[in-house]
Coordinates of C-alpha atoms in Angstrom, one line a residue:
M2 CA 41.9 -46.0 20.8
R3 CA 40.8 -43.6 18.0
R4 CA 37.7 -41.5 17.5
T5 CA 35.4 -41.6 14.5
A6 CA 32.2 -39.6 13.9
S7 CA 29.0 -41.6 13.2
P8 CA 27.0 -40.9 10.1
L9 CA 24.0 -39.8 12.3
S10 CA 26.1 -37.2 14.1
L11 CA 27.3 -35.7 10.8
V12 CA 23.8 -35.6 9.4
L13 CA 22.5 -33.8 12.5
L14 CA 25.3 -31.3 12.6
G15 CA 25.0 -30.6 8.8
L16 CA 21.3 -30.2 8.8
G17 CA 21.3 -28.1 12.0
T18 CA 24.0 -25.8 10.6
F19 CA 22.1 -25.4 7.3
L20 CA 18.9 -24.4 9.2
L21 CA 20.9 -21.9 11.4
V22 CA 22.2 -20.3 8.2
L23 CA 18.8 -20.3 6.5
A24 CA 17.0 -18.5 9.4
P25 CA 18.7 -15.1 9.0
L26 CA 18.5 -15.5 5.2
L27 CA 14.7 -15.8 5.4
A28 CA 14.5 -12.7 7.7
W29 CA 17.0 -10.5 6.0
Y30 CA 17.0 -11.5 2.4
V31 CA 13.8 -13.3 1.5
E32 CA 11.3 -11.2 3.5
P33 CA 12.4 -7.8 2.2
R34 CA 12.1 -9.2 -1.4
A35 CA 8.6 -10.4 -0.6
A36 CA 7.6 -6.9 0.6
L37 CA 7.1 -5.4 -2.8
N38 CA 4.3 -3.5 -4.5
P39 CA 2.7 -5.9 -7.0
I40 CA 2.8 -5.2 -10.7
D41 CA -0.3 -7.3 -11.6
I42 CA -2.7 -5.4 -9.3
D43 CA -6.4 -5.2 -10.3
T44 CA -8.5 -3.8 -7.6
T45 CA -11.5 -1.5 -7.1
A46 CA -12.4 0.7 -4.2
V47 CA -15.8 2.3 -3.9
Y48 CA -16.8 5.3 -1.7
T49 CA -20.3 6.4 -1.0
G50 CA -22.0 9.3 0.8
T51 CA -24.3 12.3 0.3
G52 CA -23.6 15.8 -0.7
S53 CA -24.2 18.6 -3.2
V54 CA -23.3 18.3 -6.9
F55 CA -23.5 20.7 -9.8
D56 CA -26.2 19.6 -12.3
V57 CA -25.2 20.7 -15.8
E58 CA -28.7 20.3 -17.2
Q59 CA -30.3 22.5 -14.4
V60 CA -27.2 24.8 -14.3
R61 CA -27.3 24.8 -10.5
T62 CA -26.0 23.0 -7.5
V63 CA -28.4 20.3 -6.3
P64 CA -28.1 19.3 -2.6
D65 CA -28.7 15.9 -0.8
Q66 CA -27.5 13.7 -3.7
K67 CA -26.2 10.2 -3.2
I68 CA -22.6 10.3 -4.5
T69 CA -20.5 7.3 -5.5
V70 CA -16.8 7.5 -6.2
T71 CA -15.2 4.4 -7.9
Q72 CA -11.5 4.1 -8.0
R73 CA -10.1 1.2 -10.2
V74 CA -6.4 0.4 -10.1
R75 CA -4.7 -1.8 -12.7
G76 CA -1.1 -2.7 -13.1
D77 CA 0.7 -2.3 -16.4
V78 CA 2.7 -5.5 -16.2
A79 CA 4.8 -5.0 -19.4
E80 CA 5.8 -1.4 -18.4
S81 CA 6.5 -2.5 -14.8
E82 CA 8.8 -5.3 -16.0
R83 CA 10.6 -3.0 -18.4
S84 CA 11.1 -0.2 -15.8
G85 CA 11.5 -2.3 -12.6
A86 CA 8.9 -0.1 -10.9
A87 CA 5.3 -0.6 -10.1
V88 CA 3.3 1.1 -12.9
W89 CA -0.4 1.5 -11.9
D90 CA -3.1 3.0 -14.1
V91 CA -5.9 4.6 -12.0
I92 CA -9.4 5.6 -13.1
T93 CA -11.5 7.6 -10.7
T94 CA -15.2 8.3 -11.5
V95 CA -17.7 10.4 -9.6
D96 CA -21.4 9.5 -10.1
T97 CA -24.8 10.3 -8.8
D98 CA -27.8 7.9 -9.1
R99 CA -28.6 9.5 -12.5
S100 CA -25.3 8.4 -14.0
L101 CA -25.3 4.9 -12.4
P102 CA -25.1 2.3 -13.6
A103 CA -23.0 3.5 -16.5
A104 CA -21.9 1.3 -19.5
D105 CA -19.1 3.7 -20.1
P106 CA -17.2 5.3 -17.2
H107 CA -16.8 8.4 -19.5
D108 CA -20.5 9.0 -18.8
A109 CA -19.8 9.7 -15.2
L110 CA -20.2 13.1 -13.6
E111 CA -16.4 13.2 -13.4
F112 CA -13.9 10.9 -15.1
I113 CA -10.3 11.2 -14.0
P114 CA -7.6 8.9 -15.5
H115 CA -4.0 9.1 -14.2
R116 CA -0.9 6.9 -13.7
W117 CA 1.1 6.3 -10.6
V118 CA 4.6 4.9 -10.7
S119 CA 6.3 3.8 -7.5
D120 CA 9.4 2.1 -6.2
R121 CA 8.2 -1.4 -5.4
G122 CA 10.1 -1.6 -2.1
T123 CA 10.0 2.0 -0.7
N124 CA 6.6 3.1 -2.2
R125 CA 8.3 6.4 -3.2
P126 CA 7.2 7.9 -6.6
V127 CA 9.4 7.0 -9.6
H128 CA 9.3 9.5 -12.4
C129 CA 9.3 7.5 -15.6
C130 CA 6.9 5.7 -17.8
K131 CA 4.8 8.8 -18.8
E132 CA 3.2 9.2 -15.3
K133 CA 0.6 11.9 -15.0
P134 CA 0.3 14.0 -12.9
Y135 CA 3.8 14.4 -11.4
I136 CA 3.0 12.6 -8.1
E137 CA 5.2 13.3 -5.0
G138 CA 5.2 12.3 -1.3
E139 CA 5.5 9.1 0.6
A140 CA 2.1 7.5 0.0
Y141 CA -0.7 7.4 -2.5
L142 CA -3.3 4.6 -2.8
K143 CA -1.3 2.8 -0.2
F144 CA 1.4 3.4 2.5
P145 CA 4.9 2.0 2.6
F146 CA 5.4 -1.5 4.1
D147 CA 6.0 -1.5 7.9
V148 CA 4.1 1.7 8.7
R149 CA 5.5 3.8 11.5
E150 CA 3.8 5.9 14.2
R151 CA 4.6 9.2 12.6
S152 CA 3.2 11.7 10.1
Y153 CA 3.3 10.9 6.3
R154 CA 3.0 13.0 3.2
W155 CA 0.0 11.7 1.3
W156 CA -0.6 12.7 -2.4
D157 CA -4.0 14.3 -2.8
N158 CA -4.9 14.1 -6.5
S159 CA -7.7 16.7 -6.2
L160 CA -5.3 19.1 -4.6
G161 CA -2.4 18.3 -6.9
A162 CA 0.0 18.3 -4.0
T163 CA 0.8 16.4 -0.8
V164 CA -1.1 16.6 2.4
T165 CA 0.4 15.8 5.8
L166 CA -1.4 13.0 7.5
H167 CA -1.0 12.8 11.3
Y168 CA -0.9 9.6 13.2
E169 CA -3.9 9.4 15.6
G170 CA -3.6 5.9 17.2
R171 CA -5.2 2.6 16.4
K172 CA -8.6 1.7 15.1
K173 CA -10.3 -1.6 14.2
I174 CA -12.0 -2.1 10.9
R175 CA -14.3 -5.2 10.8
G176 CA -12.4 -6.5 13.9
Y177 CA -8.9 -6.0 12.3
E178 CA -6.6 -3.4 13.9
G179 CA -5.0 -0.7 11.7
M180 CA -3.2 2.6 12.2
R181 CA -5.3 5.7 11.9
F182 CA -4.2 8.9 10.1
T183 CA -6.1 12.2 9.6
A184 CA -5.8 15.6 7.9
T185 CA -7.8 18.5 6.7
V186 CA -7.2 20.7 3.6
P187 CA -7.9 24.4 3.7
A188 CA -9.4 26.1 0.6
T189 CA -6.7 26.2 -2.0
R190 CA -6.7 27.4 -5.6
T191 CA -6.0 24.5 -7.9
G192 CA -6.5 25.9 -11.4
T193 CA -8.8 27.7 -13.8
R194 CA -11.8 26.8 -15.9
L195 CA -13.6 28.6 -18.7
V196 CA -17.3 29.0 -17.7
P197 CA -20.2 31.3 -18.5
G198 CA -19.9 34.5 -16.6
A199 CA -23.3 34.1 -15.0
L200 CA -22.1 31.0 -13.2
V201 CA -19.7 33.1 -11.1
D202 CA -21.9 36.1 -10.6
E203 CA -20.6 38.0 -13.6
P204 CA -23.7 37.9 -16.0
G205 CA -22.3 40.7 -18.2
R206 CA -19.5 38.5 -19.4
P207 CA -20.3 35.6 -21.7
Q208 CA -17.1 33.6 -20.8
V209 CA -15.0 33.9 -17.7
L210 CA -11.7 32.1 -16.7
A211 CA -13.0 31.2 -13.3
E212 CA -10.7 30.0 -10.5
E213 CA -11.1 26.4 -9.3
W214 CA -10.8 25.9 -5.5
Y215 CA -10.5 22.8 -3.5
A216 CA -10.8 22.0 0.2
N217 CA -11.3 18.9 2.3
H218 CA -13.5 18.8 5.4
G219 CA -11.5 15.8 6.7
L220 CA -9.4 12.9 5.5
E221 CA -9.2 9.7 7.5
L222 CA -7.2 6.6 6.5
V223 CA -6.9 3.4 8.5
V224 CA -3.9 1.4 7.3
D225 CA -2.5 -2.1 7.9
Q226 CA 0.9 -1.7 9.6
A227 CA 2.7 -4.6 7.8
T228 CA 1.6 -4.1 4.2
G229 CA 0.6 -0.4 4.1
R230 CA -2.8 -1.4 2.6
V231 CA -5.6 1.1 3.2
L232 CA -8.3 -0.7 5.2
Y233 CA -10.7 2.2 5.4
A234 CA -10.8 5.7 3.8
R235 CA -13.0 8.7 4.4
T236 CA -12.8 12.0 2.6
G237 CA -14.8 15.2 2.6
P238 CA -14.1 17.0 -0.7
R239 CA -15.4 20.5 -1.5
R240 CA -14.7 21.9 -5.0
T241 CA -15.9 25.3 -6.0
L242 CA -15.6 28.1 -8.5
R243 CA -14.8 31.7 -7.9
A244 CA -14.7 34.8 -10.1
P245 CA -11.2 35.9 -11.1
G246 CA -9.7 37.4 -8.0
G247 CA -12.8 36.6 -6.0
T248 CA -12.6 35.8 -2.3
E249 CA -15.9 33.9 -2.0
D250 CA -17.2 30.8 -3.6
A251 CA -19.6 31.6 -6.5
A252 CA -20.6 28.0 -7.5
V253 CA -20.3 24.7 -5.8
L254 CA -19.3 21.8 -8.0
L255 CA -19.0 19.1 -5.3
D256 CA -19.4 19.3 -1.6
S257 CA -19.7 16.3 0.8
R258 CA -18.8 16.0 4.4
K259 CA -18.2 12.2 4.2
L260 CA -17.5 9.8 1.3
A261 CA -16.3 6.5 2.8
F262 CA -15.4 3.0 1.8
T263 CA -18.4 0.8 1.4
A264 CA -18.8 -2.3 3.5
D265 CA -17.8 -4.5 0.6
T266 CA -14.6 -2.5 0.0
Q267 CA -13.7 -2.6 3.7
K268 CA -14.2 -6.4 3.7
S269 CA -12.1 -7.0 0.7
A270 CA -9.3 -4.7 2.0
V271 CA -9.2 -6.4 5.4
E272 CA -9.1 -9.9 3.8
Q273 CA -6.2 -9.0 1.5
A274 CA -4.4 -7.3 4.4
E275 CA -4.8 -10.3 6.6
R276 CA -3.5 -12.6 3.9
D277 CA -0.6 -10.5 2.8
S278 CA 0.5 -9.5 6.3
G279 CA 0.3 -13.2 7.3
L280 CA 2.6 -14.2 4.5
L281 CA 5.1 -11.5 5.4
R282 CA 4.9 -12.5 9.1
L283 CA 5.5 -16.2 8.1
V284 CA 8.6 -15.4 6.0
G285 CA 10.0 -12.7 8.2
R286 CA 9.3 -14.0 11.7
T287 CA 7.6 -17.4 12.1
L288 CA 9.8 -19.4 9.7
P289 CA 13.1 -17.8 10.7
I290 CA 12.4 -18.3 14.4
G291 CA 11.2 -21.9 13.9
T292 CA 14.1 -22.7 11.6
A293 CA 16.6 -21.3 14.1
V294 CA 15.1 -23.3 16.9
V295 CA 15.1 -26.6 15.0
G296 CA 18.6 -25.9 13.7
F297 CA 19.9 -25.3 17.2
V298 CA 18.1 -28.5 18.5
L299 CA 19.7 -30.5 15.7
A300 CA 23.2 -28.9 15.6
V301 CA 23.9 -29.1 19.4
P302 CA 23.5 -32.9 19.8
G303 CA 25.2 -33.4 16.4
A304 CA 28.2 -31.4 17.5
V305 CA 28.3 -33.3 20.8
L306 CA 28.3 -36.6 19.0
V307 CA 30.9 -35.5 16.6
V308 CA 33.2 -34.4 19.4
R309 CA 32.7 -37.5 21.4
G310 CA 32.9 -39.8 18.4
R311 CA 32.8 -43.5 18.6
R312 CA 35.8 -45.3 20.2
R313 CA 37.3 -48.1 18.2
P314 CA 40.4 -50.2 19.2
E315 CA 43.5 -49.6 17.2
R316 CA 44.7 -52.5 15.1
S317 CA 48.1 -53.9 16.5
E318 CA 50.5 -55.9 14.5
S319 CA 51.2 -59.5 15.8
P320 CA 54.4 -59.8 17.8
Q321 CA 57.4 -61.3 15.9
D322 CA 58.9 -64.6 17.1
P323 CA 62.2 -64.1 18.9
I324 CA 65.3 -64.9 16.8
T325 CA 67.2 -67.8 18.0
I326 CA 70.7 -68.9 17.1

């Protein structure tokens, strides 16, 4: 008797082996390449709240104003493809009801354009492509993929430096759980500005190079763990002017205890986080596990059938007639 493998057993073994090899490839090769910062991003986040703002026309600080901060992020696809990094152009505007709606963002109370360039996988800053300012830290606009329960260095563009955000547990935004991080920023000198002397309590001087100071009553960010997307953001900026060498604030440019994502911005952020984290989970966990299980189920019986084979009788030659003399 001799053994031969049936076509079915070979098909089962081959397909099962293929799926067993595919499973780790999905988890260790495909999934990390799916977790990349996009280059064609086009998104807008809106913060609202109340606070005090400096009115240029009245030349004084006006309290109890509704404040709207709009942050639009657009990817420079051509520059991203050339550099291999994610090149995002960011425009931040600060408005009161008097400057909204504005046909031109330059009409806003404040108009701040800048560029952020990051490694698409690690989210770390990449210094190329005429980025401005020179951004540092581990996170800005978003966190890295697979966020950990630890502190992160977040770039604060108003400060012009990084702020340490501390992990504070979990928090749900519109029913979706994220990781909560908080920080405060003490009053810090950030630059100078040429202003009338009377604005900083020096009426005898027509122009003074006043000191710009920035503080933050409290930063709070709630982040999707898988994608690093910010689901909710709250900030409490305070920007003031001081006389040269002064120790007290002489003029308040902007002061708000709470500027936070609007309901629409939260909704959009949660929907995108659910979609993107679901895709990462599918490629990195669901498909590899399912593929491995199906591969095992197919490969085992296929191997058994190949080993057992199918018995067939050997062909025997017909006996020769005896030779007679």
